[in-house]
């Protein structure tokens, strides 16, 4: 990323921090999308494709655009996951989250706030923008479904004042 020395010297924010943030968010978006949807050129199947290929009663709520999530569908997802899975959680799309919240409002009234950590059947809920169209919720212990390799030292970003360093 090319930035002038004057901008680095005069900026009231950390330009390096801004660049690192954008690079980190890009890595995160790519990893989330690949984890759920796969990447055919890299021969990565993706969690949702693997689940649907493995069994018909999968812990995925896959709905038509006009359908809504019901408590029975949520319960069916919980029932399909191995009971020995200890770190179960929900990953929902923004649409799935709004449908789950509407179920909560219907059950407990309009006093549903962000003050309480969101959970469904005792499992935490994470909202993801990277579920495929039509998939509104996935449930399970994702640590049992994947492995992640990372560099312990992380990514190093450093600024250089040398001209034409990209060459």
mmCIF file of C-alpha atoms in Angstrom:
data_model
loop_
_atom_site.group_PDB
_atom_site.id
_atom_site.type_symbol
_atom_site.label_atom_id
_atom_site.label_comp_id
_atom_site.label_asym_id
_atom_site.label_seq_id
_atom_site.Cartn_x
_atom_site.Cartn_y
_atom_site.Cartn_z
ATOM 1 C CA UNK A 1 0.000 0.000 0.000
ATOM 2 C CA UNK A 2 1.618 3.234 -1.058
ATOM 3 C CA UNK A 3 1.201 6.194 1.270
ATOM 4 C CA UNK A 4 3.190 9.416 1.220
ATOM 5 C CA UNK A 5 5.604 10.155 4.074
ATOM 6 C CA UNK A 6 3.773 13.450 4.618
ATOM 7 C CA UNK A 7 0.508 11.600 5.239
ATOM 8 C CA UNK A 8 2.208 9.260 7.703
ATOM 9 C CA UNK A 9 3.811 12.213 9.509
ATOM 10 C CA UNK A 10 0.695 14.429 9.569
ATOM 11 C CA UNK A 11 -2.075 11.861 10.023
ATOM 12 C CA UNK A 12 -4.044 12.051 13.257
ATOM 13 C CA UNK A 13 -4.776 8.329 12.970
ATOM 14 C CA UNK A 14 -2.335 5.473 12.601
ATOM 15 C CA UNK A 15 -2.074 4.827 8.872
ATOM 16 C CA UNK A 16 -0.269 1.533 9.540
ATOM 17 C CA UNK A 17 -3.077 0.488 11.896
ATOM 18 C CA UNK A 18 -5.676 1.358 9.266
ATOM 19 C CA UNK A 19 -3.850 -0.714 6.633
ATOM 20 C CA UNK A 20 -3.459 -3.651 9.033
ATOM 21 C CA UNK A 21 -7.169 -3.463 9.888
ATOM 22 C CA UNK A 22 -8.199 -3.568 6.220
ATOM 23 C CA UNK A 23 -5.832 -6.454 5.463
ATOM 24 C CA UNK A 24 -7.069 -8.383 8.514
ATOM 25 C CA UNK A 25 -10.722 -7.857 7.572
ATOM 26 C CA UNK A 26 -10.004 -9.063 4.041
ATOM 27 C CA UNK A 27 -8.360 -12.241 5.368
ATOM 28 C CA UNK A 28 -11.318 -12.795 7.719
ATOM 29 C CA UNK A 29 -13.915 -12.387 4.970
ATOM 30 C CA UNK A 30 -12.027 -14.794 2.700
ATOM 31 C CA UNK A 31 -11.617 -17.406 5.456
ATOM 32 C CA UNK A 32 -15.281 -17.204 6.518
ATOM 33 C CA UNK A 33 -16.527 -17.509 2.959
ATOM 34 C CA UNK A 34 -14.190 -20.417 2.171
ATOM 35 C CA UNK A 35 -15.049 -22.203 5.436
ATOM 36 C CA UNK A 36 -18.782 -22.181 4.744
ATOM 37 C CA UNK A 37 -18.970 -22.172 0.930
ATOM 38 C CA UNK A 38 -15.738 -23.857 -0.144
ATOM 39 C CA UNK A 39 -13.324 -22.939 -2.912
ATOM 40 C CA UNK A 40 -13.383 -25.246 -5.945
ATOM 41 C CA UNK A 41 -9.993 -24.164 -7.435
ATOM 42 C CA UNK A 42 -8.329 -24.843 -4.065
ATOM 43 C CA UNK A 43 -10.214 -28.189 -3.713
ATOM 44 C CA UNK A 44 -11.940 -27.055 -0.515
ATOM 45 C CA UNK A 45 -15.446 -28.510 -0.244
ATOM 46 C CA UNK A 46 -16.815 -26.146 2.380
ATOM 47 C CA UNK A 47 -18.689 -27.052 5.530
ATOM 48 C CA UNK A 48 -22.211 -26.593 4.160
ATOM 49 C CA UNK A 49 -21.569 -28.704 1.061
ATOM 50 C CA UNK A 50 -20.008 -31.429 3.218
ATOM 51 C CA UNK A 51 -22.957 -31.435 5.628
ATOM 52 C CA UNK A 52 -25.545 -31.649 2.876
ATOM 53 C CA UNK A 53 -23.612 -34.431 1.125
ATOM 54 C CA UNK A 54 -23.180 -36.410 4.356
ATOM 55 C CA UNK A 55 -26.757 -36.711 5.531
ATOM 56 C CA UNK A 56 -30.242 -35.534 4.769
ATOM 57 C CA UNK A 57 -31.022 -34.587 8.372
ATOM 58 C CA UNK A 58 -28.291 -31.998 8.675
ATOM 59 C CA UNK A 59 -27.997 -29.190 11.225
ATOM 60 C CA UNK A 60 -28.598 -26.601 8.499
ATOM 61 C CA UNK A 61 -31.777 -24.578 8.161
ATOM 62 C CA UNK A 62 -32.098 -24.078 4.422
ATOM 63 C CA UNK A 63 -35.202 -22.125 3.565
ATOM 64 C CA UNK A 64 -36.983 -20.661 0.606
ATOM 65 C CA UNK A 65 -36.939 -16.867 0.567
ATOM 66 C CA UNK A 66 -40.551 -16.644 1.754
ATOM 67 C CA UNK A 67 -40.233 -19.193 4.580
ATOM 68 C CA UNK A 68 -39.456 -18.374 8.202
ATOM 69 C CA UNK A 69 -37.568 -20.244 10.908
ATOM 70 C CA UNK A 70 -39.755 -22.077 13.398
ATOM 71 C CA UNK A 71 -38.944 -23.401 16.862
ATOM 72 C CA UNK A 72 -39.465 -26.927 15.533
ATOM 73 C CA UNK A 73 -36.748 -26.409 12.901
ATOM 74 C CA UNK A 74 -34.373 -25.071 15.563
ATOM 75 C CA UNK A 75 -35.093 -28.098 17.750
ATOM 76 C CA UNK A 76 -34.540 -30.466 14.808
ATOM 77 C CA UNK A 77 -31.100 -28.919 14.206
ATOM 78 C CA UNK A 78 -30.141 -29.435 17.851
ATOM 79 C CA UNK A 79 -31.262 -33.067 17.623
ATOM 80 C CA UNK A 80 -29.047 -33.838 14.597
ATOM 81 C CA UNK A 81 -25.745 -32.823 16.224
ATOM 82 C CA UNK A 82 -23.753 -35.454 18.132
ATOM 83 C CA UNK A 83 -24.545 -35.056 21.820
ATOM 84 C CA UNK A 84 -20.823 -35.415 22.658
ATOM 85 C CA UNK A 85 -20.076 -32.134 20.883
ATOM 86 C CA UNK A 86 -19.235 -29.797 23.749
ATOM 87 C CA UNK A 87 -18.761 -26.377 22.127
ATOM 88 C CA UNK A 88 -21.920 -26.126 20.087
ATOM 89 C CA UNK A 89 -22.974 -22.817 18.605
ATOM 90 C CA UNK A 90 -25.242 -21.275 15.998
ATOM 91 C CA UNK A 91 -24.052 -19.367 12.959
ATOM 92 C CA UNK A 92 -26.900 -17.436 11.388
ATOM 93 C CA UNK A 93 -27.346 -15.084 8.455
ATOM 94 C CA UNK A 94 -28.680 -11.587 9.121
ATOM 95 C CA UNK A 95 -32.071 -12.795 7.859
ATOM 96 C CA UNK A 96 -31.882 -15.836 10.138
ATOM 97 C CA UNK A 97 -30.985 -13.586 13.075
ATOM 98 C CA UNK A 98 -34.004 -11.367 12.493
ATOM 99 C CA UNK A 99 -36.251 -14.438 12.298
ATOM 100 C CA UNK A 100 -34.802 -15.864 15.533
ATOM 101 C CA UNK A 101 -35.280 -12.501 17.235
ATOM 102 C CA UNK A 102 -38.900 -12.398 16.062
ATOM 103 C CA UNK A 103 -39.408 -15.824 17.701
ATOM 104 C CA UNK A 104 -37.875 -14.448 20.912
ATOM 105 C CA UNK A 105 -40.080 -11.360 20.837
ATOM 106 C CA UNK A 106 -43.135 -13.562 20.293
ATOM 107 C CA UNK A 107 -42.131 -15.710 23.270
ATOM 108 C CA UNK A 108 -40.985 -13.146 25.832
ATOM 109 C CA UNK A 109 -42.449 -9.878 24.620
ATOM 110 C CA UNK A 110 -40.785 -6.770 23.302
ATOM 111 C CA UNK A 111 -38.155 -6.558 26.038
ATOM 112 C CA UNK A 112 -35.438 -8.261 23.974
ATOM 113 C CA UNK A 113 -32.264 -6.180 24.138
ATOM 114 C CA UNK A 114 -28.556 -6.433 23.400
ATOM 115 C CA UNK A 115 -27.848 -6.545 27.154
ATOM 116 C CA UNK A 116 -28.203 -10.332 27.121
ATOM 117 C CA UNK A 117 -25.773 -12.498 25.186
ATOM 118 C CA UNK A 118 -27.762 -14.078 22.355
ATOM 119 C CA UNK A 119 -28.291 -17.822 22.658
ATOM 120 C CA UNK A 120 -30.696 -20.401 21.277
ATOM 121 C CA UNK A 121 -31.256 -23.582 23.298
ATOM 122 C CA UNK A 122 -28.276 -22.555 25.439
ATOM 123 C CA UNK A 123 -25.810 -22.273 22.535
ATOM 124 C CA UNK A 124 -24.295 -18.899 21.582
ATOM 125 C CA UNK A 125 -25.315 -17.239 18.320
ATOM 126 C CA UNK A 126 -22.910 -15.613 15.850
ATOM 127 C CA UNK A 127 -24.153 -13.624 12.860
ATOM 128 C CA UNK A 128 -22.255 -14.187 9.602
ATOM 129 C CA UNK A 129 -22.654 -12.463 6.254
ATOM 130 C CA UNK A 130 -21.027 -15.410 4.462
ATOM 131 C CA UNK A 131 -23.706 -18.069 4.562
ATOM 132 C CA UNK A 132 -25.015 -18.896 1.071
ATOM 133 C CA UNK A 133 -28.335 -17.485 -0.114
ATOM 134 C CA UNK A 134 -31.229 -19.378 1.408
ATOM 135 C CA UNK A 135 -29.211 -20.810 4.337
ATOM 136 C CA UNK A 136 -30.298 -18.993 7.462
ATOM 137 C CA UNK A 137 -28.788 -21.023 10.297
ATOM 138 C CA UNK A 138 -26.150 -23.688 10.949
ATOM 139 C CA UNK A 139 -25.677 -25.446 14.288
ATOM 140 C CA UNK A 140 -22.841 -27.556 15.624
ATOM 141 C CA UNK A 141 -19.394 -27.753 17.174
ATOM 142 C CA UNK A 142 -17.327 -26.170 14.425
ATOM 143 C CA UNK A 143 -14.084 -27.125 16.148
ATOM 144 C CA UNK A 144 -14.945 -30.769 15.396
ATOM 145 C CA UNK A 145 -15.569 -29.953 11.726
ATOM 146 C CA UNK A 146 -12.396 -28.110 10.842
ATOM 147 C CA UNK A 147 -8.751 -27.513 11.469
ATOM 148 C CA UNK A 148 -7.040 -24.166 11.331
ATOM 149 C CA UNK A 149 -3.359 -23.568 10.749
ATOM 150 C CA UNK A 150 -1.837 -20.229 11.600
ATOM 151 C CA UNK A 151 1.560 -18.606 11.901
ATOM 152 C CA UNK A 152 2.302 -18.032 15.607
ATOM 153 C CA UNK A 153 4.105 -14.753 14.930
ATOM 154 C CA UNK A 154 1.179 -13.438 12.925
ATOM 155 C CA UNK A 155 1.448 -11.011 10.057
ATOM 156 C CA UNK A 156 4.152 -8.371 10.131
ATOM 157 C CA UNK A 157 3.405 -5.037 8.527
ATOM 158 C CA UNK A 158 6.109 -2.418 8.480
ATOM 159 C CA UNK A 159 6.468 0.949 6.879
ATOM 160 C CA UNK A 160 9.430 1.801 4.675
ATOM 161 C CA UNK A 161 10.512 5.225 3.574
ATOM 162 C CA UNK A 162 12.504 3.833 0.651
ATOM 163 C CA UNK A 163 11.401 4.863 -2.791
ATOM 164 C CA UNK A 164 10.206 2.075 -5.128
ATOM 165 C CA UNK A 165 10.346 -0.621 -2.414
ATOM 166 C CA UNK A 166 7.642 -2.602 -4.246
ATOM 167 C CA UNK A 167 10.256 -3.473 -6.857
#
